[in-house]
CSV table of C-alpha atoms in Angstrom, one decimal:
chain,number,residue,atom,x,y,z
N,1,GLU,CA,-130.6,24.8,193.6
N,2,GLY,CA,-129.2,27.2,194.0
N,3,SER,CA,-131.4,30.4,192.8
N,4,TYR,CA,-133.7,29.8,196.1
N,5,SER,CA,-130.2,30.9,198.1
N,6,THR,CA,-130.5,34.6,199.1
N,7,ASN,CA,-126.6,34.8,197.6
N,8,PRO,CA,-126.7,31.8,195.2
N,9,ALA,CA,-123.0,33.2,193.7
N,10,ASP,CA,-122.0,32.5,197.4
N,11,GLY,CA,-121.4,28.5,198.4
N,12,LYS,CA,-121.0,28.8,201.9
N,13,VAL,CA,-124.8,31.0,202.4
N,14,ARG,CA,-126.1,28.8,199.9
N,15,ILE,CA,-124.9,25.8,202.2
N,16,ARG,CA,-125.8,27.0,205.4
N,17,GLU,CA,-129.4,27.7,203.9
N,18,PHE,CA,-130.1,24.1,202.4
N,19,LYS,CA,-129.1,23.2,205.6
N,20,GLN,CA,-131.7,25.2,207.4
N,21,LEU,CA,-134.5,24.5,204.9
N,22,VAL,CA,-134.0,21.3,206.1
N,23,LYS,CA,-133.7,21.5,209.7
N,24,THR,CA,-137.3,23.7,209.9
N,25,LEU,CA,-138.8,21.4,208.1
N,26,HIS,CA,-138.0,18.6,210.0
N,27,ALA,CA,-139.2,21.1,213.1
N,28,ASN,CA,-142.6,21.2,211.1
N,29,GLY,CA,-143.1,17.6,210.5
N,30,LEU,CA,-142.2,17.2,207.7
N,31,ARG,CA,-139.5,14.7,206.1
N,32,VAL,CA,-137.2,15.1,203.4
N,33,ILE,CA,-136.9,12.4,200.3
N,34,MET,CA,-134.3,14.1,197.6
N,35,ASP,CA,-134.8,12.7,194.1
N,36,VAL,CA,-131.5,11.6,192.8
N,37,VAL,CA,-130.4,11.2,189.7
N,38,TYR,CA,-127.1,9.2,189.3
N,39,ASN,CA,-127.9,6.8,186.2
N,40,HIS,CA,-126.9,9.8,183.5
N,41,THR,CA,-125.4,13.3,183.1
N,42,GLY,CA,-126.2,16.3,181.2
N,43,ALA,CA,-123.3,16.9,179.2
N,44,THR,CA,-121.1,14.1,178.0
N,45,LEU,CA,-117.7,14.7,176.7
N,46,GLU,CA,-117.6,18.2,179.0
N,47,SER,CA,-118.7,16.7,181.8
N,48,ASN,CA,-116.8,17.0,184.9
N,49,PHE,CA,-116.8,12.8,185.1
N,50,ASN,CA,-115.4,12.3,181.7
N,51,GLN,CA,-112.8,15.1,181.9
N,52,ILE,CA,-111.7,13.1,185.0
N,53,PHE,CA,-111.0,10.2,183.2
N,54,PRO,CA,-113.0,9.9,179.5
N,55,GLU,CA,-115.4,6.7,178.7
N,56,TYR,CA,-114.8,5.5,182.6
N,57,TYR,CA,-118.0,6.4,184.1
N,58,TYR,CA,-120.0,6.0,181.3
N,59,ARG,CA,-121.7,2.6,179.7
N,60,MET,CA,-119.6,2.3,176.1
N,61,THR,CA,-122.0,0.2,173.1
N,62,PRO,CA,-119.3,-2.1,170.8
N,63,ARG,CA,-119.3,0.4,168.4
N,64,GLY,CA,-117.6,3.5,170.8
N,65,GLY,CA,-120.8,5.4,171.8
N,66,PHE,CA,-122.2,6.0,174.9
N,67,SER,CA,-125.0,3.6,175.7
N,68,ASP,CA,-128.4,5.0,176.7
N,69,ALA,CA,-131.0,3.4,177.9
N,70,SER,CA,-131.5,6.6,180.1
N,71,ALA,CA,-132.8,8.1,176.7
N,72,CYS,CA,-130.5,11.3,177.9
N,73,GLY,CA,-128.0,11.1,175.5
N,74,ASN,CA,-125.7,8.9,178.5
N,75,GLU,CA,-126.0,6.5,181.4
N,76,THR,CA,-123.2,6.2,183.8
N,77,ALA,CA,-121.6,2.6,184.4
N,78,SER,CA,-123.0,1.5,188.0
N,79,GLU,CA,-120.5,-1.9,187.1
N,80,LYS,CA,-117.4,0.8,187.9
N,81,PRO,CA,-115.5,0.5,191.6
N,82,MET,CA,-115.3,4.4,191.5
N,83,MET,CA,-118.7,4.9,189.6
N,84,ARG,CA,-120.6,3.0,192.2
N,85,LYS,CA,-117.7,4.4,195.1
N,86,PHE,CA,-119.4,7.9,194.5
N,87,MET,CA,-123.0,7.0,194.2
N,88,ILE,CA,-122.6,5.1,197.3
N,89,GLU,CA,-120.4,7.6,199.1
N,90,SER,CA,-122.5,10.9,198.6
N,91,THR,CA,-125.7,9.3,199.8
N,92,LYS,CA,-124.2,8.9,202.5
N,93,TYR,CA,-123.1,12.6,203.3
N,94,TRP,CA,-126.2,13.7,202.1
N,95,ALA,CA,-127.7,11.7,204.6
N,96,GLU,CA,-124.9,12.8,207.8
N,97,GLU,CA,-124.1,15.9,206.8
N,98,TYR,CA,-128.1,17.9,205.6
N,99,HIS,CA,-130.0,15.1,207.9
N,100,ILE,CA,-132.0,14.1,204.4
N,101,ASP,CA,-134.3,11.4,205.0
N,102,GLY,CA,-134.5,9.6,201.6
N,103,PHE,CA,-133.7,9.3,198.5
N,104,ARG,CA,-135.6,8.3,194.9
N,105,PHE,CA,-133.8,6.7,192.8
N,106,ASP,CA,-134.0,8.5,189.0
N,107,LEU,CA,-134.6,4.6,186.8
N,108,GLY,CA,-133.5,2.0,189.2
N,109,GLU,CA,-132.8,-0.5,186.6
N,110,LEU,CA,-129.6,1.1,185.2
N,111,LEU,CA,-128.1,1.1,188.8
N,112,GLY,CA,-128.6,-2.4,189.6
N,113,ILE,CA,-130.3,-4.9,192.0
N,114,ASN,CA,-126.5,-5.2,193.6
N,115,LEU,CA,-125.9,-1.3,193.7
N,116,LEU,CA,-129.5,0.0,194.7
N,117,SER,CA,-128.8,-3.2,197.6
N,118,GLU,CA,-125.1,-1.9,198.2
N,119,ILE,CA,-126.7,1.4,198.4
N,120,GLU,CA,-129.3,0.4,202.2
N,121,ILE,CA,-126.5,-1.3,204.1
N,122,GLU,CA,-124.4,1.3,203.6
N,123,LEU,CA,-127.3,4.6,204.1
N,124,LEU,CA,-129.1,1.9,207.5
N,125,LYS,CA,-125.6,1.7,209.5
N,126,VAL,CA,-126.2,6.3,209.0
N,127,LYS,CA,-129.6,6.0,209.3
N,128,PRO,CA,-132.5,3.2,209.9
N,129,ASP,CA,-135.3,4.9,209.0
N,130,ILE,CA,-134.4,6.2,205.9
N,131,ILE,CA,-136.4,6.0,203.3
N,132,LEU,CA,-135.7,4.7,199.9
N,133,ILE,CA,-137.5,4.8,196.8
N,134,ALA,CA,-136.5,3.7,192.7
N,135,GLU,CA,-137.7,3.7,189.5
N,136,PRO,CA,-138.1,0.2,188.5
N,137,TRP,CA,-137.3,0.1,184.9
N,138,SER,CA,-135.4,1.9,182.3
N,139,PHE,CA,-135.4,2.1,179.0
N,140,ARG,CA,-134.1,-1.7,178.4
N,141,GLY,CA,-136.1,-3.9,181.4
N,142,ARG,CA,-137.0,-4.2,184.5
N,143,LEU,CA,-135.8,-4.2,188.4
N,144,PRO,CA,-135.4,-8.2,189.1
N,145,GLU,CA,-138.2,-9.2,190.9
N,146,LYS,CA,-136.3,-10.1,194.7
N,147,ILE,CA,-135.9,-6.3,194.7
N,148,ASN,CA,-139.6,-6.8,196.2
N,149,GLN,CA,-136.6,-8.3,199.1
N,150,THR,CA,-135.4,-5.1,200.2
N,151,GLY,CA,-136.2,-2.4,202.3
N,152,TYR,CA,-137.1,-0.9,198.7
N,153,SER,CA,-140.5,1.6,197.5
N,154,LEU,CA,-141.0,1.0,194.3
N,155,TRP,CA,-143.0,3.3,191.9
N,156,SER,CA,-145.9,1.7,190.4
N,157,ASP,CA,-146.2,1.5,186.4
N,158,ASN,CA,-149.3,-1.4,186.6
N,159,CYS,CA,-151.4,1.6,188.3
N,160,ARG,CA,-150.3,3.8,186.7
N,161,GLU,CA,-151.1,2.3,183.4
N,162,LYS,CA,-154.4,0.6,184.9
N,163,LEU,CA,-155.4,4.6,186.1
N,164,LEU,CA,-155.0,5.8,182.8
N,165,ASN,CA,-156.6,2.6,180.6
N,166,PHE,CA,-159.4,3.5,182.4
N,167,VAL,CA,-159.8,6.7,182.0
N,168,ARG,CA,-159.9,6.2,178.1
N,169,GLY,CA,-162.7,4.0,178.0
N,170,ASN,CA,-160.9,0.4,179.3
N,171,GLY,CA,-160.6,-1.4,181.9
N,172,LYS,CA,-163.2,-2.6,185.5
N,173,GLN,CA,-164.1,0.1,187.5
N,174,CYS,CA,-163.5,-2.2,190.8
N,175,GLU,CA,-159.3,-3.0,189.6
N,176,ILE,CA,-159.0,1.5,190.0
N,177,ILE,CA,-161.8,1.1,193.3
N,178,ASN,CA,-158.8,-0.8,194.5
N,179,LEU,CA,-156.0,1.2,193.1
N,180,LEU,CA,-157.1,4.2,194.9
N,181,LYS,CA,-157.7,2.3,198.3
N,182,GLY,CA,-153.8,1.6,198.3
N,183,ARG,CA,-154.3,-2.1,196.8
N,184,LEU,CA,-150.5,-3.5,196.5
N,185,ASP,CA,-149.2,-4.6,193.7
N,186,GLY,CA,-148.7,-7.4,192.9
N,187,GLN,CA,-144.9,-7.5,191.6
N,188,ASN,CA,-143.9,-6.5,195.6
N,189,THR,CA,-144.3,-8.6,198.8
N,190,HIS,CA,-144.7,-5.6,201.6
N,191,PRO,CA,-148.2,-2.8,201.2
N,192,TRP,CA,-144.9,-0.2,201.8
N,193,GLN,CA,-143.1,-1.0,198.5
N,194,SER,CA,-145.9,0.2,196.6
N,195,ILE,CA,-147.0,3.1,196.0
N,196,ASN,CA,-149.1,4.3,193.9
N,197,TYR,CA,-149.9,6.9,190.8
N,198,LEU,CA,-150.7,8.8,188.3
N,199,GLU,CA,-148.1,10.8,187.1
N,200,SER,CA,-144.8,12.3,188.0
N,201,HIS,CA,-142.3,14.5,186.6
N,202,ASP,CA,-140.7,15.2,183.0
N,203,ASP,CA,-142.3,15.9,179.6
N,204,LEU,CA,-145.2,13.8,178.7
N,205,THR,CA,-147.7,14.1,181.3
N,206,PHE,CA,-151.4,12.0,182.1
N,207,ILE,CA,-153.2,14.8,179.7
N,208,ASP,CA,-150.6,14.3,177.2
N,209,ARG,CA,-151.0,10.8,177.0
N,210,LEU,CA,-154.9,11.4,177.2
N,211,CYS,CA,-154.8,13.4,173.9
């Protein structure tokens, strides 16, 4: 985010200051996880991807429109070789050049378990203790359960919905106590794979849903 820089108009300054930021956080015992949204872009027709090669980098519908399981107007085509190459090489670059400690993948289902596994293999070569987190869903479905055989941690929508339902007057108190104690989500295999949470970013917050 360039506005945090002392000179947003100078790309060299922005790069240098971001690297210094990561270095300073590391010196203070903090690790840096980057939220990466590879599953869609903001603009579509005027995006850099579409300018390079129209329609190649996006999934298309049989009627010739842009597929929209991201609910953002488009979704990238992670099955296309150059799109996969972009995702893999850019995460490696952030880890190698900026010493980012991990990544959280938005709507991981749209990227698919094969690509996520490929990214994990390549990042482990760069940083053996890399932190990998994924949203296991999209607006078309969920990642296969075999994602629990990878090194990814998964946001627990099961935890989120149980907490919401309990506050609404449904559910069992014992279930909520177990969740707050860090109970493993039943869909995962290892304790570190279950990220229990109540709300995150975007427009529909906990209080919005409650009201």
